[in-house]
CSV table of C-alpha atoms in Angstrom, one decimal:
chain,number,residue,atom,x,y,z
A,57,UNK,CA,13.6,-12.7,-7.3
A,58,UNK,CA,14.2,-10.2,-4.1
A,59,UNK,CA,12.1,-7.0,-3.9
A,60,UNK,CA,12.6,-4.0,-6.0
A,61,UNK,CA,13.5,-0.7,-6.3
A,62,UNK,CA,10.4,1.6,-7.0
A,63,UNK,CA,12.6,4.1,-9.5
A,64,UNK,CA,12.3,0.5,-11.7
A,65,UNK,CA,8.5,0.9,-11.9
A,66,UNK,CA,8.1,4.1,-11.9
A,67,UNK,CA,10.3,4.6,-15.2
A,68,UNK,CA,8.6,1.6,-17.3
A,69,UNK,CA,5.4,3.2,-15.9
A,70,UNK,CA,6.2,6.7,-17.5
A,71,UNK,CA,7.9,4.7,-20.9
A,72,UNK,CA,4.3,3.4,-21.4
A,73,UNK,CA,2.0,5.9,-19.8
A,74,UNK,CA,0.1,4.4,-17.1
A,75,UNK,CA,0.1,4.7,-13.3
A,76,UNK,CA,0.5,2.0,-10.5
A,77,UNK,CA,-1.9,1.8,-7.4
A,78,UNK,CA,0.1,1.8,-4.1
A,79,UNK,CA,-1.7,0.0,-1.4
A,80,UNK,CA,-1.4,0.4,2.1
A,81,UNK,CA,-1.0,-3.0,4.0
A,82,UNK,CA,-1.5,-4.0,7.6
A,83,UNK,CA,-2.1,-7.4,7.3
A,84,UNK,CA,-1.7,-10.5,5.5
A,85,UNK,CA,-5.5,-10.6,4.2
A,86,UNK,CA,-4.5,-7.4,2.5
A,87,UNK,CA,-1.5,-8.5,1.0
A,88,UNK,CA,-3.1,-11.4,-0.2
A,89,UNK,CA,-5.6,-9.5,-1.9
A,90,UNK,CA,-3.4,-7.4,-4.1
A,91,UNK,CA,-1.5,-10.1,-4.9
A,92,UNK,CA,-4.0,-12.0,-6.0
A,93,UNK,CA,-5.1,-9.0,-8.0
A,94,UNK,CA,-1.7,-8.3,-9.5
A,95,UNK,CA,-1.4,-11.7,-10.4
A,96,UNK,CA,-5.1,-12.2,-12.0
A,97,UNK,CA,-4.2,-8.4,-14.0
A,98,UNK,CA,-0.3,-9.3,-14.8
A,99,UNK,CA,0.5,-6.3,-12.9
A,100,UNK,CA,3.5,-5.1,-10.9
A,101,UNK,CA,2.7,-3.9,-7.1
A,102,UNK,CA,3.4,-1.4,-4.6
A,103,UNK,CA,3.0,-2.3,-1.1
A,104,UNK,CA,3.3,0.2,1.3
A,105,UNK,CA,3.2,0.8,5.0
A,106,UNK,CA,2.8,3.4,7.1
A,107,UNK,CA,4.3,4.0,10.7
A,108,UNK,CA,1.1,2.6,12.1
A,109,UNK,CA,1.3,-0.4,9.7
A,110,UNK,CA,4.5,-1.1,11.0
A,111,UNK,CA,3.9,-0.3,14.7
A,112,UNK,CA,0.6,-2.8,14.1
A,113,UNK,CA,1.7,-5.4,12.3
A,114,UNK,CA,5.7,-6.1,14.2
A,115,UNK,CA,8.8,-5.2,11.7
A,116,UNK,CA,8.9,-8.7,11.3
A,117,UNK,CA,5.8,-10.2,11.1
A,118,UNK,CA,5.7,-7.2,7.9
A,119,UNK,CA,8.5,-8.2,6.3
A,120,UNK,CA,7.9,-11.8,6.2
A,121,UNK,CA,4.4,-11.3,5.1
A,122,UNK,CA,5.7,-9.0,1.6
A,123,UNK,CA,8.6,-11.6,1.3
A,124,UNK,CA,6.1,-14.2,1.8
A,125,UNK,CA,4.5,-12.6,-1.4
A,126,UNK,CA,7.9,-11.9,-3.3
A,127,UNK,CA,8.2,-16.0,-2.9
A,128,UNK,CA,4.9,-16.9,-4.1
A,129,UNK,CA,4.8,-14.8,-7.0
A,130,UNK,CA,8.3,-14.6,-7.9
A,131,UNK,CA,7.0,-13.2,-11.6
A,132,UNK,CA,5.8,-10.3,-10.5
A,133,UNK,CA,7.9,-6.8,-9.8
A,134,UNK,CA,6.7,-6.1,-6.5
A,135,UNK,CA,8.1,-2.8,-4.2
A,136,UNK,CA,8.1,-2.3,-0.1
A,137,UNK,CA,7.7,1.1,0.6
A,138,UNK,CA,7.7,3.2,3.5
A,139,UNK,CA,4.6,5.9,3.4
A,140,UNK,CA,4.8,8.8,5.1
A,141,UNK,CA,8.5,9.2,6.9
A,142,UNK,CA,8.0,11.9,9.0
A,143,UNK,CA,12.2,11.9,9.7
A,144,UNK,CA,15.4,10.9,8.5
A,145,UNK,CA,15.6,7.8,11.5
A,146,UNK,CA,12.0,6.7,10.4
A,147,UNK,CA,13.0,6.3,6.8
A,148,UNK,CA,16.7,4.1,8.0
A,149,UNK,CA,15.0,1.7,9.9
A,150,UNK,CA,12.8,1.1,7.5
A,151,UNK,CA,15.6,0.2,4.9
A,152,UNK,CA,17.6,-1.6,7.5
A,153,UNK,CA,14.1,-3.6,7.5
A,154,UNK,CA,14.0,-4.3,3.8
A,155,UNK,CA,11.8,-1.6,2.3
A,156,UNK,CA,13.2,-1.0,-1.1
A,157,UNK,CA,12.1,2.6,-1.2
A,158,UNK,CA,11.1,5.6,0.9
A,159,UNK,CA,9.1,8.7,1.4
A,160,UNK,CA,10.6,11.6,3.9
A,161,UNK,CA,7.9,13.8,3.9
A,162,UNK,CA,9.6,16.6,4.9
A,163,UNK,CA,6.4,18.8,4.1
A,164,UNK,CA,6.1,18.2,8.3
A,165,UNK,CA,8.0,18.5,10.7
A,166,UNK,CA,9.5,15.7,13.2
A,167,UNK,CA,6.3,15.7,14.9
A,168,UNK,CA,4.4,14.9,11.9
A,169,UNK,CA,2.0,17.5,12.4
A,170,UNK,CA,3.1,21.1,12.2
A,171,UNK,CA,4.0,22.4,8.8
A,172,UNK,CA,7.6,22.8,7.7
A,173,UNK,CA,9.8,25.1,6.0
A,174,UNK,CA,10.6,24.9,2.7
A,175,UNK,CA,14.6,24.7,3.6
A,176,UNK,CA,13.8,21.6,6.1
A,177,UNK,CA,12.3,20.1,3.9
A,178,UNK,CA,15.0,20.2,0.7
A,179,UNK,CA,17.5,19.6,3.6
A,180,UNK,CA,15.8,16.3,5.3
A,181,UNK,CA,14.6,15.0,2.4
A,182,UNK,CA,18.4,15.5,0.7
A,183,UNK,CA,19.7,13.6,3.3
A,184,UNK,CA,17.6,10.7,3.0
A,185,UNK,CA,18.2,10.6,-0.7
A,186,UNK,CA,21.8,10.8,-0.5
A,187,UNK,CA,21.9,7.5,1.9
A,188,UNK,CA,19.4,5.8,0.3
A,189,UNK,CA,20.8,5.9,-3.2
A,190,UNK,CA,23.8,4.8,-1.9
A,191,UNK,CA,22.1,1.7,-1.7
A,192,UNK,CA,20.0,1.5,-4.4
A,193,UNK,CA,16.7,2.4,-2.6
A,194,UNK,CA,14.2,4.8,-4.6
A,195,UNK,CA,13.1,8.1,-2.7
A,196,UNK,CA,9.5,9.6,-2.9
A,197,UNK,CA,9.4,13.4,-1.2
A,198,UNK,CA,6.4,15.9,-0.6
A,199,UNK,CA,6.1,19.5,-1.2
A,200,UNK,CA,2.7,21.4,0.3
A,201,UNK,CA,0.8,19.7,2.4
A,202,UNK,CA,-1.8,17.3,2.2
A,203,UNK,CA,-5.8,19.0,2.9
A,204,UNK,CA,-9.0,20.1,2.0
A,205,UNK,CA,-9.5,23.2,-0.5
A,206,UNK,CA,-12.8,23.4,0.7
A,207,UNK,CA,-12.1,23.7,4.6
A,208,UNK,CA,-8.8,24.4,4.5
A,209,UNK,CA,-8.3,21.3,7.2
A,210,UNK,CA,-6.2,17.9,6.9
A,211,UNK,CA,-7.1,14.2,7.7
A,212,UNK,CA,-4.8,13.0,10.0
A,213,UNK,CA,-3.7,8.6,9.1
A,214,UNK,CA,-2.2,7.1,11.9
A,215,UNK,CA,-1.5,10.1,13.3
A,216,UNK,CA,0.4,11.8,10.4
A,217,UNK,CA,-1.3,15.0,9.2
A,218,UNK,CA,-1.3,18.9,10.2
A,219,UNK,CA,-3.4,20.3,12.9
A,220,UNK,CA,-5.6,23.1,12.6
A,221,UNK,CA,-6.1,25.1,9.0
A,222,UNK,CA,-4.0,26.4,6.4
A,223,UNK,CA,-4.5,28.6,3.5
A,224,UNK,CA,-4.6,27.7,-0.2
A,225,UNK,CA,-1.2,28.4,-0.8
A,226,UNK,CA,0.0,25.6,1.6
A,227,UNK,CA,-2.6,23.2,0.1
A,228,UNK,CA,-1.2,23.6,-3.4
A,229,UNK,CA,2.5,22.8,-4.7
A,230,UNK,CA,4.0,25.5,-5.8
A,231,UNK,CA,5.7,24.6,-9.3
A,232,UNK,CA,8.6,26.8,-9.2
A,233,UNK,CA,9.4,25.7,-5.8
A,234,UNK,CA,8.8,21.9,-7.7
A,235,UNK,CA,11.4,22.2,-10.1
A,236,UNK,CA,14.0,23.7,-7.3
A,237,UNK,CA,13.0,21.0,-5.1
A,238,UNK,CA,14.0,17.8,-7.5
A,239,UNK,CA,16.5,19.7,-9.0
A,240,UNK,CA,18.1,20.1,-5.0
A,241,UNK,CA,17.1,17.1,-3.7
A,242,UNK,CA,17.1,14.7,-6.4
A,243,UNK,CA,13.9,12.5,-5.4
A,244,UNK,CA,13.0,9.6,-7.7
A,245,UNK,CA,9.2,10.4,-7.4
A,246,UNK,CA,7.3,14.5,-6.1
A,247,UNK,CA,4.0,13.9,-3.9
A,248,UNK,CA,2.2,17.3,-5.0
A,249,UNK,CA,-0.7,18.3,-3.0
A,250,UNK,CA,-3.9,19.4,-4.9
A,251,UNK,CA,-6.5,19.2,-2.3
A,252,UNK,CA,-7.0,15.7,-1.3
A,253,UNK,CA,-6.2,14.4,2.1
A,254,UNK,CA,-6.4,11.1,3.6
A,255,UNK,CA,-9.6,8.8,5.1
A,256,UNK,CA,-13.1,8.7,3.3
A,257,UNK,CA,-14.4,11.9,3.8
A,258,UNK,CA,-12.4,14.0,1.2
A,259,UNK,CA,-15.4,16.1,-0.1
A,260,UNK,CA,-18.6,17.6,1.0
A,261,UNK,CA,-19.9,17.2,-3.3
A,262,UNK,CA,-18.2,15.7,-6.2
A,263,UNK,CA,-15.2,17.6,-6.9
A,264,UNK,CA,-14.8,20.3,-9.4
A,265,UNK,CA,-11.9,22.2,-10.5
A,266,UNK,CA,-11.8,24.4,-7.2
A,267,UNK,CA,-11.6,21.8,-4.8
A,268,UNK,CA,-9.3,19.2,-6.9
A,269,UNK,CA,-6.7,21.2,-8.9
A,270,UNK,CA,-5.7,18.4,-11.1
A,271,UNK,CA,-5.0,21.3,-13.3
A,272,UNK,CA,-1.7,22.0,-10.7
A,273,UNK,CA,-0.5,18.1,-11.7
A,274,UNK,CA,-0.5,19.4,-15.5
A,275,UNK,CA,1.2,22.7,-14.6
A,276,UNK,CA,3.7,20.9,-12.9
A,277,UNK,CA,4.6,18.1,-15.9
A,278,UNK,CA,4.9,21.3,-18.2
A,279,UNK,CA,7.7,22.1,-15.8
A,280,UNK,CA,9.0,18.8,-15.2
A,281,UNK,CA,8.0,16.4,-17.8
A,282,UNK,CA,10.8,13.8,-16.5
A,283,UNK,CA,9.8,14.0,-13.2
A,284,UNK,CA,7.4,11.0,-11.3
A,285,UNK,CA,4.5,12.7,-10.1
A,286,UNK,CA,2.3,11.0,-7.0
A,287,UNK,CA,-1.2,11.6,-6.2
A,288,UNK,CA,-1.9,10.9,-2.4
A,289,UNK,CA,-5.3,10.2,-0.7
A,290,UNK,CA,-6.7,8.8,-4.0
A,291,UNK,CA,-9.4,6.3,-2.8
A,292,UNK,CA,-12.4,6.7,-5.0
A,293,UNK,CA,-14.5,5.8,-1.5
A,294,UNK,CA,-17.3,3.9,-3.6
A,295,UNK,CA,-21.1,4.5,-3.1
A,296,UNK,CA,-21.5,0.9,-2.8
A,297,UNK,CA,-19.6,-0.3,-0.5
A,298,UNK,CA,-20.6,2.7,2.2
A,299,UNK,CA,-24.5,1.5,1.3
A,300,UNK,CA,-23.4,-2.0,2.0
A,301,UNK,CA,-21.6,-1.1,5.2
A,302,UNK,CA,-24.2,1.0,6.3
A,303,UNK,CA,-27.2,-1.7,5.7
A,304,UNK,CA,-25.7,-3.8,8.0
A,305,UNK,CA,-25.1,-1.5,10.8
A,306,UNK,CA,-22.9,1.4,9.8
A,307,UNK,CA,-23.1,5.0,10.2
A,308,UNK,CA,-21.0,6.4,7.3
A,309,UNK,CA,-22.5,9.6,6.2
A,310,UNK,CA,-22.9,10.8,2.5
A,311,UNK,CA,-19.1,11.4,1.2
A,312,UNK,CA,-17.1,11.5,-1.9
A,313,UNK,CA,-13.9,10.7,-2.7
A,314,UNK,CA,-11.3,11.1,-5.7
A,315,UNK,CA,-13.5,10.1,-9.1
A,316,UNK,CA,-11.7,7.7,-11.0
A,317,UNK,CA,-12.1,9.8,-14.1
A,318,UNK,CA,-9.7,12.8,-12.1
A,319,UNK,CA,-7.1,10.0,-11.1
A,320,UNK,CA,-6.8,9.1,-15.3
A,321,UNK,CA,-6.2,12.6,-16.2
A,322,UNK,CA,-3.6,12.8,-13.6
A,323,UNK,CA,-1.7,9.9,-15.3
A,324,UNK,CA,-2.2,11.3,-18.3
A,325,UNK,CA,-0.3,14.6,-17.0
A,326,UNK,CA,3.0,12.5,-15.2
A,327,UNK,CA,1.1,10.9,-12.5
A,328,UNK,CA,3.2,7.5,-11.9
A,329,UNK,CA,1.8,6.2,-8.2
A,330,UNK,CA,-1.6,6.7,-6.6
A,331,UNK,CA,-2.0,6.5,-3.1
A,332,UNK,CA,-5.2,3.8,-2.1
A,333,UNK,CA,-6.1,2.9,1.4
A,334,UNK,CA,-9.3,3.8,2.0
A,335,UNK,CA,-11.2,2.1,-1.3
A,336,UNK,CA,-9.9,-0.9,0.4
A,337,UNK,CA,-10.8,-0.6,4.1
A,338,UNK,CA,-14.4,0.2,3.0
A,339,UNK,CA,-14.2,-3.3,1.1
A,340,UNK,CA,-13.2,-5.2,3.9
A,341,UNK,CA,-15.7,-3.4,6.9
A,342,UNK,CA,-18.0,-4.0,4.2
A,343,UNK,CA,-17.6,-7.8,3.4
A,344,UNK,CA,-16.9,-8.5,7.3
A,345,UNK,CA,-20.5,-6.9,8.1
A,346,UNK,CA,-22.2,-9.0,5.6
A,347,UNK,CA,-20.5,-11.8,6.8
A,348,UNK,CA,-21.4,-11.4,10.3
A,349,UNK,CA,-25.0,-10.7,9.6
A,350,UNK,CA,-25.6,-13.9,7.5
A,351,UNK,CA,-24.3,-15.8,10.4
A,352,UNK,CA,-24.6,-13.9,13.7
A,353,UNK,CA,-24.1,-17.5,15.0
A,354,UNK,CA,-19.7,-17.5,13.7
A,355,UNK,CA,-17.2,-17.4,15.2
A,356,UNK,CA,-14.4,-18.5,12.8
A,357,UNK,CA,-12.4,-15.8,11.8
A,358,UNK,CA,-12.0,-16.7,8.9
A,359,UNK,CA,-15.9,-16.8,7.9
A,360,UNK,CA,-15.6,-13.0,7.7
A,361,UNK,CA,-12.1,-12.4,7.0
A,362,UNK,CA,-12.5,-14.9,3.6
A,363,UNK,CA,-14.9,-12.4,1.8
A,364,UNK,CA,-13.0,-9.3,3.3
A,365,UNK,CA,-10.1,-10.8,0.6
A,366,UNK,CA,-12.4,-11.5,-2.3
A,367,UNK,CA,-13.9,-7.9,-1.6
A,368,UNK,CA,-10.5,-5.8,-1.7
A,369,UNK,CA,-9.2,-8.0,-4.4
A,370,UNK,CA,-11.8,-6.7,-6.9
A,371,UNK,CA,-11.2,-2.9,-5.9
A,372,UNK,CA,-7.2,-3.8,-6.6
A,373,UNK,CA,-8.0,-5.5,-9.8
A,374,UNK,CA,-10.3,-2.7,-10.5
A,375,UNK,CA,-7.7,-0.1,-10.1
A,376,UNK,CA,-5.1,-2.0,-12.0
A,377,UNK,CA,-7.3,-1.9,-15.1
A,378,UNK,CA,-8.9,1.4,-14.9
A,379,UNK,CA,-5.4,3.0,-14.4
A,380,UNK,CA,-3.6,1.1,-17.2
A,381,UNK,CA,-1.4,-1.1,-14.6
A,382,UNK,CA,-2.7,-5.0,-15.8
A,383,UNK,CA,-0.6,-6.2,-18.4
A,384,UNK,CA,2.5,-4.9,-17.5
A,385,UNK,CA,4.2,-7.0,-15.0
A,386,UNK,CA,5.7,-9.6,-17.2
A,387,UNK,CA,7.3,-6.8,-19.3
A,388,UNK,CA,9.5,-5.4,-16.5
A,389,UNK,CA,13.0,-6.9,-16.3
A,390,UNK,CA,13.6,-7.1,-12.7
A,391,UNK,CA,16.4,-5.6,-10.9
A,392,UNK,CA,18.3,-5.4,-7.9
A,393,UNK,CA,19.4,-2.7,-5.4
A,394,UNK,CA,22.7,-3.1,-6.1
A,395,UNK,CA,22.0,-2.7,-9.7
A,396,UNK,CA,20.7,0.4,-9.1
A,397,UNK,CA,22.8,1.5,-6.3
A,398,UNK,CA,25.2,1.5,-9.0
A,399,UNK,CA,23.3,3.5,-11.6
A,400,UNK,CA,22.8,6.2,-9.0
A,401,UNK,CA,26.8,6.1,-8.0
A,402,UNK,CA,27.6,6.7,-11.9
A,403,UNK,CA,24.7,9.6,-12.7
A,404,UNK,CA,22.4,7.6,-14.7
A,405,UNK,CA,19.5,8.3,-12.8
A,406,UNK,CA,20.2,11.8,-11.9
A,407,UNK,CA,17.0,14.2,-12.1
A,408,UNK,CA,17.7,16.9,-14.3
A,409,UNK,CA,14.5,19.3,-14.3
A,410,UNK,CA,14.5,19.8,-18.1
A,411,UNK,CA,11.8,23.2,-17.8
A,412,UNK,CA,9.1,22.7,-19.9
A,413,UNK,CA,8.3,26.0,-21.7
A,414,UNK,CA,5.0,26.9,-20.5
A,415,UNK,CA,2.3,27.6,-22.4
């Protein structure tokens, strides 16, 4: 079976209330890891990539690596995603490439660091939808921008991220402006900032209520119970891994990341995908120190690249469980693009904000 559209996973994903882990993927130890995962957990995969993945890793040498993965586990639902489109152009090559779905996040401009208008962004991210669907690709937008409520400042990810500091209200999706935006841009899934960012160093203490509004997620799926919700910067950044990286030479200072625990209630309120990169780069600096300090003799690669795969394939399995992914793969009737490009043309999958009353 060819890749899939990520509207497919999404919708079985809100039918049976759980959330899927989206990993970011550079390599082919990566992509080996989550599949292995997936596979071990019967779970259906998103693998994404960012402009730097792409820029990294060659179009092709990407594509043939997630296609290698489509082959080997043909049973398993998996999606190629583009994270982060910071314009219109960004998001078509990467469907010319073979990504079965999108983001335009239109919450930046061009530049992918200076904060947009509310207008661009409904009109860029429109655009993209209307040519994507066309095609049967799925569509993930932003609205608010991705930072910290406690400073006020953003994490740049290969090199996408907003310079300088905003105030709260740019930090927070607004959910009138939510039910406006799907309503005008009809985007399969809504990235809502709440006051995570990206990288490991999220927060100063374990996040409260004033520093991680998952309380916004459930104001929002009062408004738009129909709609796929998306949690970015979600890595966890576990305790162990930073002491295990920093007994064998690292210089990670104390951090916290986005508890588990948060993440659940966040599915539990429409939160379909959760954005995980860091979790798994810890894993992998983490097995390739150990590695290298067992043997400071090796030189074979792949003495420190073999545990960097076991390593990341328990965080993926990890997540699959804990967010109620594993089990779920060999229940999804796979579908094409042209199946869905279909479904789009005829209405089917049109996004009608059905307002919640709230309460």
């Amino acid at each position: 079976m060819a890749l899939v559209p990520m509207r497919l996973l999404l919708d079985h994903a809100a039918e049976n209330g759980y959330g899927i882990p989206a990993f970011n993927v550079n390599n082919m130890e990566q992509i080996q890891a989550i599949m292995q995962a997936a596979h071990a957990t019967d779970s259906p995969v998103i693998l994404q990539a960012s402009r730097g993945a792409r820029k990294y890793a060659g179009e092709n040498f990407l594509r043939h690596l997630i296609l290698a993965a489509v082959e080997t586990y043909p049973h398993i639902p998996i999606v190629m995603h583009q994270d982060h489109g910071n314009e219109p152009a960004t998001c078509y090559s990467a469907i010319k490439n073979g990504f079965t779905s999108v983001m335009m996040d239109g919450s930046l401009e061009a530049d992918a660091k200076t904060p947009a208008s509310y207008e661009y962004n409904v009109a860029v991210t429109s655009e993209v939808v209307k040519v994507a669907h066309a095609i049967g690709a799925s569509v993930e937008g932003e609205l608010g921008c991705l930072g910290s409520l406690e400073t006020g400042k953003g994490e740049a990810e290969d090199g996408h991220g907003f310079e300088g500091e905003l105030d709260h209200s740019m930090l927070l999706t607004d959910p009138d402006e939510a039910v406006d935006f799907v309503e005008r841009t009809q985007v399969d899934a809504l990235a809502v900032a709440i006051g995570t960012s990206h990288g490991a160093y999220k927060f100063t203490r374990k996040p409260t209520g004033e520093i991680l509004a998952i309380s916004r997620i459930e104001e929002i799926h009062r408004r738009l119970p129909n709609t796929h919700l998306v949690m970015h910067g979600s890595s966890s950044v576990p305790e162990d891994l930073i002491a295990l990286i920093n007994q064998y030479g690292g210089a990670i200072p104390e951090t916290y990341g986005v508890p588990v625990e948060e993440i659940q209630k966040g599915i539990k309120s429409g939160v379909r995908k959760v954005n995980i990169d860091t979790d798994n780069r810890l894993a992998i600096t983490a097995a390739v120190r150990e590695a290298l300090a067992a043997n400071p003799k090796e030189f074979d690669p792949r003495h420190f690249l073999k545990p960097s795969i076991k390593y990341m394939e328990k965080v993926c399995a990890d997540r699959y469980t804990q967010f109620g992914t594993a089990g779920n793969a060999s229940k999804i009737k796979q579908v094409s693009l042209e199946e869905y490009a279909a479904k789009y043309a005829k209405g089917e999958l049109a996004q009608v904000a059905k307002k919640a009353v709230a309460v």
